[in-house]
Amino acid sequence: LISRPYAHYLIVWMPTIILAMGLLGDLFEEKKVFCIVTIVFCGISVLGKLGTAGMEIYSVLKFEGTKEFEIQAKEVVSKIPESDRDKVIAYNVKAYFYLITDVNPCYKNFNLQELHTRTDEVEMKEFAKDLSSMEAKYIVTGRKDGMYSSFIKEHYELMESNGTFRLFVKMQN
């Protein structure tokens, strides 16, 4: 049960765990030791999940461990004129990039596009259509190239680069 700490998983797991503990209790009425061990294991798993989920939520809200991310995100966005900050898309960048920089994405699929488009063909078609519309005047990417990087490099030129981000601006025709 203790893995990537997404807090909302507890909402799904809690009724199931309670039901499982009740069923195990009924099933093993004579075997109290087994029932107690099962209940303790489930309790420890739930508490572990609560603890890790709480830490994850706190770190995201406080942006702990992301100071360098924040500094470099603001540095890149400072190169974009205020009037154009709604004509930006961050390609394969976490969503809190937008929160930190106060940038409004111009496409529906605005974060971790590669992850979403690899698992959903509809998302892939929508993002490809959005990208080919060339509505975004600026594209912010991470350091690694992705499956749409060739399109970006063909239609946008590198304007700024730092340790975390690359800023591309649409080429003039």
Short mmCIF file of N, CA, C and O in Angstrom, two decimals, residues 56-122:
data_model
loop_
_atom_site.label_atom_id
_atom_site.label_comp_id
_atom_site.label_asym_id
_atom_site.label_seq_id
_atom_site.Cartn_x
_atom_site.Cartn_y
_atom_site.Cartn_z
N GLU A 56 3.93 14.66 1.21
CA GLU A 56 3.90 15.06 -0.21
C GLU A 56 3.07 16.32 -0.40
O GLU A 56 3.48 17.25 -1.08
N ILE A 57 1.90 16.35 0.23
CA ILE A 57 1.03 17.53 0.11
C ILE A 57 1.72 18.76 0.68
O ILE A 57 1.73 19.82 0.08
N TYR A 58 2.35 18.61 1.84
CA TYR A 58 3.05 19.73 2.47
C TYR A 58 4.18 20.23 1.57
O TYR A 58 4.32 21.43 1.37
N SER A 59 4.96 19.32 1.01
CA SER A 59 6.09 19.75 0.19
C SER A 59 5.63 20.44 -1.09
O SER A 59 6.25 21.38 -1.55
N VAL A 60 4.51 19.98 -1.66
CA VAL A 60 4.00 20.64 -2.87
C VAL A 60 3.45 22.02 -2.53
O VAL A 60 3.71 23.00 -3.23
N LEU A 61 2.70 22.13 -1.42
CA LEU A 61 2.15 23.42 -1.04
C LEU A 61 3.23 24.43 -0.68
O LEU A 61 3.11 25.61 -0.96
N LYS A 62 4.27 23.97 -0.05
CA LYS A 62 5.36 24.85 0.36
C LYS A 62 6.47 24.94 -0.69
O LYS A 62 7.43 25.66 -0.50
N PHE A 63 6.34 24.19 -1.78
CA PHE A 63 7.34 24.13 -2.84
C PHE A 63 8.71 23.76 -2.29
O PHE A 63 9.74 24.23 -2.78
N GLU A 64 8.73 22.91 -1.25
CA GLU A 64 10.02 22.48 -0.69
C GLU A 64 10.74 21.64 -1.73
O GLU A 64 10.15 20.83 -2.42
N GLY A 65 12.03 21.81 -1.81
CA GLY A 65 12.82 21.06 -2.76
C GLY A 65 12.69 21.58 -4.18
O GLY A 65 13.22 21.00 -5.11
N THR A 66 11.95 22.67 -4.35
CA THR A 66 11.76 23.20 -5.69
C THR A 66 12.23 24.64 -5.79
O THR A 66 11.84 25.35 -6.71
N LYS A 67 13.05 25.10 -4.87
CA LYS A 67 13.52 26.49 -4.93
C LYS A 67 14.28 26.75 -6.23
O LYS A 67 14.08 27.78 -6.86
N GLU A 68 15.14 25.81 -6.60
CA GLU A 68 15.88 25.98 -7.85
C GLU A 68 14.92 25.99 -9.04
O GLU A 68 15.07 26.79 -9.96
N PHE A 69 13.93 25.11 -9.00
CA PHE A 69 12.89 25.06 -10.03
C PHE A 69 12.20 26.41 -10.12
O PHE A 69 12.02 26.98 -11.21
N GLU A 70 11.81 26.94 -8.98
CA GLU A 70 11.10 28.23 -8.93
C GLU A 70 11.97 29.37 -9.46
O GLU A 70 11.52 30.17 -10.28
N ILE A 71 13.20 29.42 -9.03
CA ILE A 71 14.11 30.49 -9.46
C ILE A 71 14.30 30.44 -10.97
O ILE A 71 14.20 31.46 -11.67
N GLN A 72 14.55 29.23 -11.49
CA GLN A 72 14.81 29.11 -12.92
C GLN A 72 13.54 29.31 -13.75
O GLN A 72 13.61 29.83 -14.87
N ALA A 73 12.39 28.90 -13.22
CA ALA A 73 11.13 29.12 -13.93
C ALA A 73 10.86 30.62 -14.07
O ALA A 73 10.51 31.11 -15.15
N LYS A 74 11.03 31.34 -12.97
CA LYS A 74 10.81 32.79 -13.01
C LYS A 74 11.82 33.50 -13.90
O LYS A 74 11.49 34.47 -14.59
N GLU A 75 13.04 32.98 -13.92
CA GLU A 75 14.09 33.55 -14.78
C GLU A 75 13.70 33.42 -16.25
O GLU A 75 13.81 34.37 -17.03
N VAL A 76 13.21 32.26 -16.64
CA VAL A 76 12.82 32.03 -18.04
C VAL A 76 11.59 32.87 -18.39
O VAL A 76 11.55 33.50 -19.44
N VAL A 77 10.62 32.90 -17.51
CA VAL A 77 9.38 33.64 -17.80
C VAL A 77 9.63 35.14 -17.84
O VAL A 77 8.92 35.86 -18.55
N SER A 78 10.64 35.61 -17.14
CA SER A 78 10.94 37.05 -17.17
C SER A 78 11.32 37.51 -18.58
O SER A 78 11.24 38.70 -18.89
N LYS A 79 11.71 36.59 -19.45
CA LYS A 79 12.06 36.92 -20.84
C LYS A 79 10.83 37.07 -21.73
O LYS A 79 10.92 37.53 -22.86
N ILE A 80 9.66 36.66 -21.21
CA ILE A 80 8.41 36.74 -21.97
C ILE A 80 7.71 38.04 -21.60
O ILE A 80 7.49 38.30 -20.41
N PRO A 81 7.33 38.86 -22.57
CA PRO A 81 6.60 40.09 -22.25
C PRO A 81 5.29 39.79 -21.51
O PRO A 81 4.63 38.78 -21.77
N GLU A 82 4.93 40.67 -20.58
CA GLU A 82 3.70 40.50 -19.79
C GLU A 82 2.48 40.26 -20.68
O GLU A 82 1.63 39.44 -20.37
N SER A 83 2.42 40.97 -21.79
CA SER A 83 1.25 40.88 -22.68
C SER A 83 1.14 39.52 -23.38
O SER A 83 0.07 39.16 -23.88
N ASP A 84 2.23 38.77 -23.41
CA ASP A 84 2.23 37.47 -24.10
C ASP A 84 2.17 36.29 -23.15
O ASP A 84 2.29 35.14 -23.59
N ARG A 85 1.98 36.50 -21.88
CA ARG A 85 2.03 35.40 -20.91
C ARG A 85 0.80 34.50 -20.94
O ARG A 85 0.72 33.54 -20.19
N ASP A 86 -0.14 34.78 -21.82
CA ASP A 86 -1.26 33.87 -22.04
C ASP A 86 -1.10 33.14 -23.37
O ASP A 86 -1.99 32.41 -23.80
N LYS A 87 0.05 33.30 -23.99
CA LYS A 87 0.36 32.63 -25.26
C LYS A 87 1.54 31.68 -25.07
O LYS A 87 2.42 31.57 -25.93
N VAL A 88 1.54 31.01 -23.92
CA VAL A 88 2.66 30.16 -23.53
C VAL A 88 2.14 28.75 -23.24
O VAL A 88 1.03 28.58 -22.72
N ILE A 89 2.95 27.78 -23.57
CA ILE A 89 2.68 26.40 -23.15
C ILE A 89 3.98 25.83 -22.60
O ILE A 89 5.05 26.09 -23.15
N ALA A 90 3.86 25.12 -21.50
CA ALA A 90 5.01 24.43 -20.92
C ALA A 90 4.90 22.97 -21.35
O ALA A 90 3.94 22.29 -21.01
N TYR A 91 5.85 22.52 -22.13
CA TYR A 91 5.82 21.16 -22.67
C TYR A 91 6.59 20.23 -21.75
O TYR A 91 7.78 20.43 -21.52
N ASN A 92 5.90 19.24 -21.23
CA ASN A 92 6.48 18.24 -20.31
C ASN A 92 7.08 18.88 -19.06
O ASN A 92 8.15 18.49 -18.61
N VAL A 93 6.38 19.84 -18.53
CA VAL A 93 6.78 20.51 -17.30
C VAL A 93 5.64 20.36 -16.31
O VAL A 93 4.47 20.38 -16.69
N LYS A 94 5.97 20.19 -15.03
CA LYS A 94 4.94 20.00 -14.01
C LYS A 94 4.02 21.21 -13.91
O LYS A 94 4.43 22.34 -14.16
N ALA A 95 2.79 20.96 -13.50
CA ALA A 95 1.75 21.99 -13.49
C ALA A 95 2.07 23.16 -12.58
O ALA A 95 1.64 24.28 -12.86
N TYR A 96 2.83 22.94 -11.51
CA TYR A 96 3.07 24.09 -10.64
C TYR A 96 4.01 25.11 -11.26
O TYR A 96 4.20 26.19 -10.71
N PHE A 97 4.53 24.83 -12.44
CA PHE A 97 5.24 25.86 -13.20
C PHE A 97 4.32 27.06 -13.41
O PHE A 97 4.72 28.20 -13.27
N TYR A 98 3.06 26.79 -13.75
CA TYR A 98 2.09 27.85 -14.01
C TYR A 98 1.76 28.62 -12.73
O TYR A 98 1.58 29.83 -12.76
N LEU A 99 1.66 27.90 -11.62
CA LEU A 99 1.36 28.55 -10.34
C LEU A 99 2.49 29.47 -9.90
O LEU A 99 2.26 30.58 -9.43
N ILE A 100 3.71 28.99 -10.04
CA ILE A 100 4.87 29.76 -9.61
C ILE A 100 5.06 31.01 -10.46
O ILE A 100 5.38 32.08 -9.96
N THR A 101 4.83 30.88 -11.76
CA THR A 101 5.16 31.96 -12.69
C THR A 101 3.97 32.84 -13.06
O THR A 101 4.15 33.85 -13.72
N ASP A 102 2.78 32.45 -12.67
CA ASP A 102 1.56 33.19 -13.00
C ASP A 102 1.37 33.30 -14.51
O ASP A 102 0.97 34.34 -15.04
N VAL A 103 1.68 32.21 -15.19
CA VAL A 103 1.49 32.11 -16.64
C VAL A 103 0.20 31.32 -16.89
O VAL A 103 -0.08 30.35 -16.18
N ASN A 104 -0.57 31.73 -17.88
CA ASN A 104 -1.79 31.02 -18.25
C ASN A 104 -1.53 30.21 -19.51
O ASN A 104 -1.18 30.79 -20.55
N PRO A 105 -1.71 28.89 -19.44
CA PRO A 105 -1.46 28.07 -20.64
C PRO A 105 -2.49 28.37 -21.72
O PRO A 105 -3.64 28.67 -21.44
N CYS A 106 -2.06 28.28 -22.96
CA CYS A 106 -2.98 28.57 -24.06
C CYS A 106 -3.61 27.32 -24.66
O CYS A 106 -4.41 27.43 -25.59
N TYR A 107 -3.26 26.15 -24.15
CA TYR A 107 -3.85 24.90 -24.64
C TYR A 107 -4.52 24.14 -23.50
O TYR A 107 -4.12 24.27 -22.34
N LYS A 108 -5.49 23.34 -23.87
CA LYS A 108 -6.20 22.51 -22.89
C LYS A 108 -5.23 21.53 -22.21
O LYS A 108 -5.27 21.35 -21.00
N ASN A 109 -4.39 20.88 -22.98
CA ASN A 109 -3.40 19.94 -22.45
C ASN A 109 -2.15 20.73 -22.10
O ASN A 109 -1.31 20.95 -22.94
N PHE A 110 -2.05 21.13 -20.85
CA PHE A 110 -1.02 22.09 -20.49
C PHE A 110 0.13 21.56 -19.64
O PHE A 110 1.05 22.30 -19.35
N ASN A 111 0.09 20.30 -19.23
CA ASN A 111 1.24 19.79 -18.47
C ASN A 111 1.46 18.31 -18.72
O ASN A 111 0.53 17.59 -19.02
N LEU A 112 2.71 17.91 -18.62
CA LEU A 112 3.11 16.51 -18.81
C LEU A 112 2.44 15.89 -20.03
O LEU A 112 1.91 14.78 -19.98
N GLN A 113 2.49 16.60 -21.14
CA GLN A 113 1.79 16.17 -22.34
C GLN A 113 2.28 14.81 -22.84
O GLN A 113 1.47 14.00 -23.29
N GLU A 114 3.56 14.59 -22.76
CA GLU A 114 4.09 13.34 -23.29
C GLU A 114 3.53 12.13 -22.52
O GLU A 114 3.17 11.13 -23.11
N LEU A 115 3.45 12.25 -21.23
CA LEU A 115 2.88 11.17 -20.41
C LEU A 115 1.43 10.91 -20.80
O LEU A 115 1.02 9.78 -21.01
N HIS A 116 0.65 11.97 -20.95
CA HIS A 116 -0.77 11.83 -21.26
C HIS A 116 -0.99 11.35 -22.69
O HIS A 116 -1.88 10.53 -22.94
N THR A 117 -0.20 11.84 -23.62
CA THR A 117 -0.42 11.46 -25.01
C THR A 117 0.07 10.06 -25.33
O THR A 117 -0.42 9.44 -26.26
N ARG A 118 1.00 9.55 -24.55
CA ARG A 118 1.46 8.16 -24.78
C ARG A 118 0.43 7.14 -24.32
O ARG A 118 0.45 6.00 -24.76
N THR A 119 -0.43 7.53 -23.42
CA THR A 119 -1.40 6.58 -22.86
C THR A 119 -2.81 6.79 -23.39
O THR A 119 -3.68 5.99 -23.11
N ASP A 120 -3.05 7.86 -24.14
CA ASP A 120 -4.40 8.15 -24.60
C ASP A 120 -4.33 8.73 -26.02
O ASP A 120 -3.83 9.84 -26.22
N GLU A 121 -4.84 7.99 -26.96
CA GLU A 121 -4.76 8.40 -28.36
C GLU A 121 -5.55 9.68 -28.64
O GLU A 121 -5.13 10.51 -29.44
N VAL A 122 -6.67 9.86 -27.95
CA VAL A 122 -7.47 11.08 -28.12
C VAL A 122 -6.66 12.29 -27.66
O VAL A 122 -6.63 13.33 -28.34
#
